[in-house]
């Protein structure tokens, strides 16, 4: 009996050690971005005109036609993992100011918040304060802005199907769903005044944002979630596709995500966003999340294979560089 118990304890101990080792490896390992660098779109010429997009990490995109500038999310503070998991966090005004200057952002018409987690919504009201913009998003996002003291006239709550115009931009908001994670869901029901713990920034509902400009259109999908048939009848030449946590999903889920977002809008190009480790500061090069939290290689393998089979171009937007997201697309992609 004692020998049996001892053997069982040894098996349990070995299993625990193997599990600890696996977790340690997953935490330490970080996929390389290098194999995908050849997918980068070229930076637009400095004197070029037309719509330009600048990727600034996570799902922060500067969308500018030379007359009107929009920003999605506007997340620049990027507190460290230690701060996120053990401390209260708040917008860093100086980091935001430095990031806006680096991106060449002066005035903005709007900061469009895709959902209300801290890596999307936390900095938005301070970005709006520094740029004169409106903050646009859900009621939860509005409560983030109210908690930071942004004036009510600078806050716009939108709902499924709402449309707004800024200059030559026509924007439609389509209710979507966050990627399935342990922090999906929840609402911010009263003004949220930082510093607070990161988990106080609850999702508050997610949006797909369709942006039309002249005959061109693009879709910003900030999280790797979807609602069935939500985007039917919509059209977009390019999808900026959130892939955070996609690598940890099943192949069936990834196929459904592509079908309900990319195929649904007839996109000819996909540009992945929300792939970088947002617990690292922006003065460092963007790198993928650690393997414990996501599987960047699995996501990219899926995108490239699905793109090849479906005739969809997959490109990378280099950080801090203005790009023409429609550059090189076949004429049939224009609408």
Coordinates of C-alpha atoms in Angstrom, one line a residue:
X1 CA 0.0 0.0 0.0
X2 CA 2.8 2.4 0.9
X3 CA 4.6 1.7 -2.3
X4 CA 1.4 2.3 -4.3
X5 CA 0.8 5.6 -2.5
X6 CA 4.4 6.6 -3.0
X7 CA 4.2 5.8 -6.7
X8 CA 1.0 7.8 -7.0
X9 CA 2.6 10.8 -5.3
X10 CA 5.6 10.6 -7.6
X11 CA 3.3 10.6 -10.6
X12 CA 1.4 13.6 -9.3
X13 CA 4.7 15.4 -8.5
X14 CA 6.0 14.7 -12.0
X15 CA 2.8 16.0 -13.5
X16 CA 3.0 19.2 -11.5
X17 CA 6.6 19.7 -12.5
X18 CA 5.7 19.1 -16.2
X19 CA 2.8 21.6 -15.9
X20 CA 5.0 24.2 -14.2
X21 CA 7.6 23.7 -16.9
X22 CA 5.1 24.1 -19.7
X23 CA 3.7 27.3 -18.1
X24 CA 7.3 28.7 -17.7
X25 CA 8.0 27.9 -21.3
X26 CA 4.8 29.5 -22.5
X27 CA 5.4 32.6 -20.5
X28 CA 9.1 32.9 -21.6
X29 CA 8.5 32.1 -25.3
X30 CA 7.6 34.9 -27.7
X31 CA 7.1 34.2 -31.4
X32 CA 9.2 36.2 -33.8
X33 CA 7.7 38.8 -36.1
X34 CA 10.6 38.5 -38.6
X35 CA 9.1 35.7 -40.8
X36 CA 6.2 38.1 -41.7
X37 CA 8.2 41.3 -42.3
X38 CA 8.1 40.8 -46.0
X39 CA 4.3 41.3 -45.9
X40 CA 4.7 44.9 -44.9
X41 CA 3.0 47.5 -47.1
X42 CA 5.4 50.3 -48.2
X43 CA 5.2 53.7 -46.5
X44 CA 3.4 56.3 -48.5
X45 CA 5.5 59.1 -50.1
X46 CA 5.5 62.2 -47.8
X47 CA 4.0 64.3 -50.6
X48 CA 1.3 61.7 -51.5
X49 CA -2.3 62.6 -51.2
X50 CA -5.4 60.6 -50.5
X51 CA -6.5 58.5 -47.5
X52 CA -3.7 57.2 -45.3
X53 CA -3.7 54.9 -42.3
X54 CA -1.1 54.7 -39.6
X55 CA -1.0 51.7 -37.3
X56 CA 0.0 52.6 -33.7
X57 CA -0.3 49.3 -31.9
X58 CA -3.2 47.2 -30.6
X59 CA -6.2 48.5 -32.6
X60 CA -5.2 52.1 -32.6
X61 CA -5.3 53.4 -36.2
X62 CA -4.9 57.0 -37.5
X63 CA -7.1 57.5 -40.5
X64 CA -6.4 60.7 -42.3
X65 CA -7.3 62.2 -45.8
X66 CA -5.4 65.4 -45.3
X67 CA -8.5 67.3 -44.3
X68 CA -10.1 65.2 -41.6
X69 CA -8.4 62.8 -39.1
X70 CA -10.0 60.0 -37.1
X71 CA -8.4 57.7 -34.5
X72 CA -9.6 54.4 -33.4
X73 CA -9.1 53.7 -29.6
X74 CA -6.0 55.8 -29.1
X75 CA -4.2 53.6 -26.6
X76 CA -0.7 54.9 -25.8
X77 CA -0.1 54.5 -22.0
X78 CA 0.4 50.7 -22.2
X79 CA 1.1 50.0 -18.5
X80 CA 3.4 47.1 -17.8
X81 CA 2.1 43.6 -17.0
X82 CA 3.1 44.1 -13.4
X83 CA 1.0 47.2 -13.2
X84 CA -1.9 45.6 -15.0
X85 CA -2.1 42.6 -12.7
X86 CA -1.1 44.1 -9.3
X87 CA -1.8 47.8 -9.3
X88 CA -4.3 50.4 -10.3
X89 CA -3.7 52.0 -13.7
X90 CA -4.5 55.4 -15.3
X91 CA -3.8 57.3 -18.5
X92 CA -0.3 58.8 -18.7
X93 CA -0.7 62.3 -20.0
X94 CA 2.9 62.7 -21.0
X95 CA 3.2 59.4 -22.8
X96 CA 0.0 60.3 -24.7
X97 CA 1.4 63.7 -25.6
X98 CA 4.7 62.2 -26.8
X99 CA 2.9 59.5 -28.9
X100 CA 0.5 62.0 -30.5
X101 CA 3.5 64.2 -31.5
X102 CA 5.4 61.2 -32.8
X103 CA 2.4 60.2 -35.0
X104 CA 2.1 63.8 -36.2
X105 CA -1.4 64.1 -34.7
X106 CA -2.5 67.6 -34.0
X107 CA -6.3 67.9 -34.4
X108 CA -8.7 65.0 -34.5
X109 CA -12.4 65.0 -35.4
X110 CA -13.1 61.8 -33.4
X111 CA -11.7 59.1 -31.3
X112 CA -13.7 56.0 -32.1
X113 CA -13.6 53.4 -29.3
X114 CA -14.2 49.8 -30.5
X115 CA -15.0 48.5 -27.0
X116 CA -14.2 49.5 -23.4
X117 CA -11.4 47.3 -22.2
X118 CA -8.5 49.4 -20.9
X119 CA -6.3 48.7 -23.9
X120 CA -9.0 50.3 -26.1
X121 CA -10.8 52.9 -24.0
X122 CA -8.6 54.1 -21.1
X123 CA -6.6 56.8 -23.0
X124 CA -9.4 57.9 -25.3
X125 CA -10.8 60.8 -23.2
X126 CA -7.3 62.3 -22.7
X127 CA -6.5 61.9 -26.4
X128 CA -9.7 63.7 -27.1
X129 CA -8.8 66.5 -24.6
X130 CA -5.4 67.0 -26.2
X131 CA -6.7 67.0 -29.8
X132 CA -10.2 68.6 -29.6
X133 CA -11.9 65.4 -30.6
X134 CA -15.2 63.7 -29.8
X135 CA -15.1 60.4 -28.0
X136 CA -17.5 58.0 -29.7
X137 CA -18.5 54.6 -28.5
X138 CA -20.8 52.6 -26.2
X139 CA -22.4 53.8 -23.0
X140 CA -19.6 52.1 -21.2
X141 CA -17.1 54.1 -23.2
X142 CA -19.1 57.2 -22.3
X143 CA -18.6 56.4 -18.6
X144 CA -14.9 56.1 -19.1
X145 CA -14.9 59.6 -20.7
X146 CA -17.2 61.0 -17.9
X147 CA -15.0 59.6 -15.2
X148 CA -12.0 61.4 -16.8
X149 CA -14.0 64.6 -16.7
X150 CA -14.5 65.1 -20.4
X151 CA -17.4 67.4 -21.2
X152 CA -20.7 65.8 -22.1
X153 CA -20.8 67.7 -25.4
X154 CA -17.6 65.9 -26.4
X155 CA -19.1 62.4 -25.8
X156 CA -21.2 60.6 -28.4
X157 CA -22.9 57.3 -27.6
X158 CA -23.7 55.1 -30.6
X159 CA -25.8 52.0 -31.1
X160 CA -26.0 49.3 -33.6
X161 CA -26.7 50.7 -37.1
X162 CA -25.8 54.3 -36.2
X163 CA -24.1 56.4 -38.9
X164 CA -22.0 59.5 -38.5
X165 CA -20.2 61.8 -41.0
X166 CA -16.9 63.6 -40.6
X167 CA -15.7 65.5 -43.6
X168 CA -15.6 63.0 -46.5
X169 CA -15.8 60.0 -44.1
X170 CA -19.0 58.1 -43.7
X171 CA -18.9 55.8 -40.6
X172 CA -21.3 53.0 -39.7
X173 CA -21.4 51.1 -36.4
X174 CA -22.3 47.5 -36.4
X175 CA -22.7 45.5 -33.2
X176 CA -20.2 42.7 -32.9
X177 CA -18.8 40.4 -30.3
X178 CA -15.5 40.3 -28.4
X179 CA -13.2 37.3 -28.9
X180 CA -14.1 34.5 -26.4
X181 CA -11.8 35.1 -23.4
X182 CA -12.3 35.1 -19.6
X183 CA -12.7 38.9 -19.6
X184 CA -15.3 39.1 -22.3
X185 CA -18.6 40.9 -21.4
X186 CA -19.7 43.2 -18.6
X187 CA -20.6 46.9 -18.6
X188 CA -19.3 50.1 -17.0
X189 CA -22.5 51.4 -15.5
X190 CA -21.2 54.6 -13.8
X191 CA -18.4 57.1 -14.5
X192 CA -15.1 55.3 -14.0
X193 CA -12.4 57.5 -12.5
X194 CA -8.9 56.2 -12.6
X195 CA -6.6 55.1 -11.2
X196 CA -8.5 51.8 -11.0
X197 CA -7.7 48.1 -11.5
X198 CA -7.6 47.1 -15.2
X199 CA -10.5 44.7 -14.8
X200 CA -12.8 47.7 -14.0
X201 CA -12.6 48.5 -17.7
X202 CA -15.3 46.0 -18.8
X203 CA -16.1 45.3 -22.4
X204 CA -19.4 47.2 -22.7
X205 CA -20.2 45.7 -26.1
X206 CA -18.0 45.6 -29.2
X207 CA -18.4 47.3 -32.6
X208 CA -17.3 46.6 -36.1
X209 CA -16.7 50.0 -37.7
X210 CA -17.2 50.5 -41.4
X211 CA -15.5 53.6 -42.8
X212 CA -16.3 54.8 -46.3
X213 CA -14.4 57.4 -48.2
X214 CA -15.3 58.2 -51.7
X215 CA -15.5 54.9 -53.6
X216 CA -13.2 53.2 -51.1
X217 CA -14.2 51.5 -47.9
X218 CA -12.5 49.8 -45.0
X219 CA -13.7 47.8 -41.9
X220 CA -12.0 48.0 -38.5
X221 CA -12.6 44.8 -36.5
X222 CA -10.9 45.5 -33.1
X223 CA -11.5 42.1 -31.5
X224 CA -11.5 38.5 -32.9
X225 CA -15.2 38.0 -32.3
X226 CA -18.2 38.1 -34.5
X227 CA -22.0 38.0 -34.6
X228 CA -23.5 35.7 -37.3
X229 CA -24.8 37.6 -40.3
X230 CA -24.2 41.0 -38.7
X231 CA -22.1 42.2 -41.6
X232 CA -24.3 40.8 -44.4
X233 CA -24.9 43.4 -47.0
X234 CA -21.9 45.5 -46.0
X235 CA -18.9 46.0 -48.3
X236 CA -15.3 46.8 -47.5
X237 CA -12.2 46.7 -49.7
X238 CA -9.9 46.2 -46.8
X239 CA -10.4 44.7 -43.3
X240 CA -8.1 45.7 -40.4
X241 CA -8.7 42.4 -38.6
X242 CA -8.2 42.0 -34.9
X243 CA -6.4 38.7 -34.2
X244 CA -5.8 39.0 -30.5
X245 CA -6.5 35.5 -28.9
X246 CA -7.4 34.1 -32.3
X247 CA -4.4 31.7 -32.2
X248 CA -5.9 30.1 -29.1
X249 CA -9.2 29.3 -30.8
X250 CA -10.2 26.2 -32.7
X251 CA -9.8 25.9 -36.4
X252 CA -13.6 25.9 -36.7
X253 CA -13.8 29.1 -34.8
X254 CA -11.2 30.8 -37.1
X255 CA -13.0 29.6 -40.2
X256 CA -16.2 31.1 -38.9
X257 CA -14.5 34.3 -38.0
X258 CA -13.1 34.7 -41.5
X259 CA -16.5 33.8 -43.1
X260 CA -18.5 36.2 -40.9
X261 CA -16.1 39.2 -41.2
X262 CA -13.7 39.0 -44.2
X263 CA -15.9 37.0 -46.6
X264 CA -19.1 38.7 -45.5
X265 CA -17.9 42.2 -46.7
X266 CA -16.1 40.9 -49.8
X267 CA -12.7 42.1 -48.7
X268 CA -9.8 41.9 -51.1
X269 CA -7.2 42.6 -48.4
X270 CA -6.7 41.8 -44.7
X271 CA -4.3 43.7 -42.4
X272 CA -4.0 42.1 -39.0
X273 CA -4.1 44.3 -35.9
X274 CA -4.2 43.7 -32.1
X275 CA -1.4 41.2 -32.4
X276 CA 1.3 43.0 -30.4
X277 CA 2.2 42.8 -26.8
X278 CA 0.4 45.9 -25.4
X279 CA 2.2 45.6 -22.0
X280 CA 5.4 46.9 -23.6
X281 CA 5.9 50.6 -24.2
X282 CA 5.7 52.2 -27.6
X283 CA 9.3 53.3 -27.6
X284 CA 10.2 49.7 -28.3
X285 CA 9.5 47.8 -31.5
X286 CA 6.2 46.0 -31.6
X287 CA 6.5 42.3 -30.9
X288 CA 3.8 39.5 -30.6
X289 CA 2.3 38.5 -27.4
X290 CA 3.9 35.8 -25.3
X291 CA 2.8 32.2 -26.1
X292 CA 1.0 31.9 -22.8
X293 CA -1.5 34.5 -23.9
X294 CA -1.8 33.9 -27.7
X295 CA -0.4 32.0 -30.6
X296 CA 0.7 34.5 -33.2
X297 CA 2.2 32.0 -35.6
X298 CA -1.1 30.0 -35.6
X299 CA -3.0 33.1 -36.4
X300 CA -0.7 34.1 -39.2
X301 CA -0.6 30.6 -40.7
X302 CA -4.4 30.6 -40.8
X303 CA -4.6 34.1 -42.4
X304 CA -2.0 33.3 -45.0
X305 CA -3.5 29.9 -46.0
X306 CA -7.1 31.3 -46.0
X307 CA -6.0 34.3 -47.9
X308 CA -4.3 32.2 -50.6
X309 CA -7.3 29.9 -51.0
X310 CA -9.8 32.8 -51.1
X311 CA -7.8 35.2 -53.3
X312 CA -7.5 37.7 -50.4
X313 CA -4.2 39.6 -50.0
X314 CA -2.7 39.6 -46.5
X315 CA -0.4 42.5 -45.6
X316 CA 1.2 44.0 -42.5
X317 CA 0.9 47.6 -41.6
X318 CA 4.3 48.7 -40.2
X319 CA 4.0 50.7 -37.0
X320 CA 4.2 54.5 -37.1
X321 CA 4.3 54.6 -41.0
X322 CA 1.6 56.1 -43.1
X323 CA 0.3 53.6 -45.6
X324 CA -2.2 53.5 -48.5
X325 CA -4.2 50.5 -47.4
X326 CA -5.6 50.1 -50.9
X327 CA -2.2 50.2 -52.7
X328 CA -1.8 47.6 -55.4
X329 CA -5.4 46.2 -55.1
X330 CA -6.9 45.1 -58.3
X331 CA -9.2 47.5 -60.0
X332 CA -12.1 45.1 -59.4
X333 CA -11.7 45.8 -55.7
X334 CA -12.8 49.4 -56.0
X335 CA -16.4 50.3 -55.5

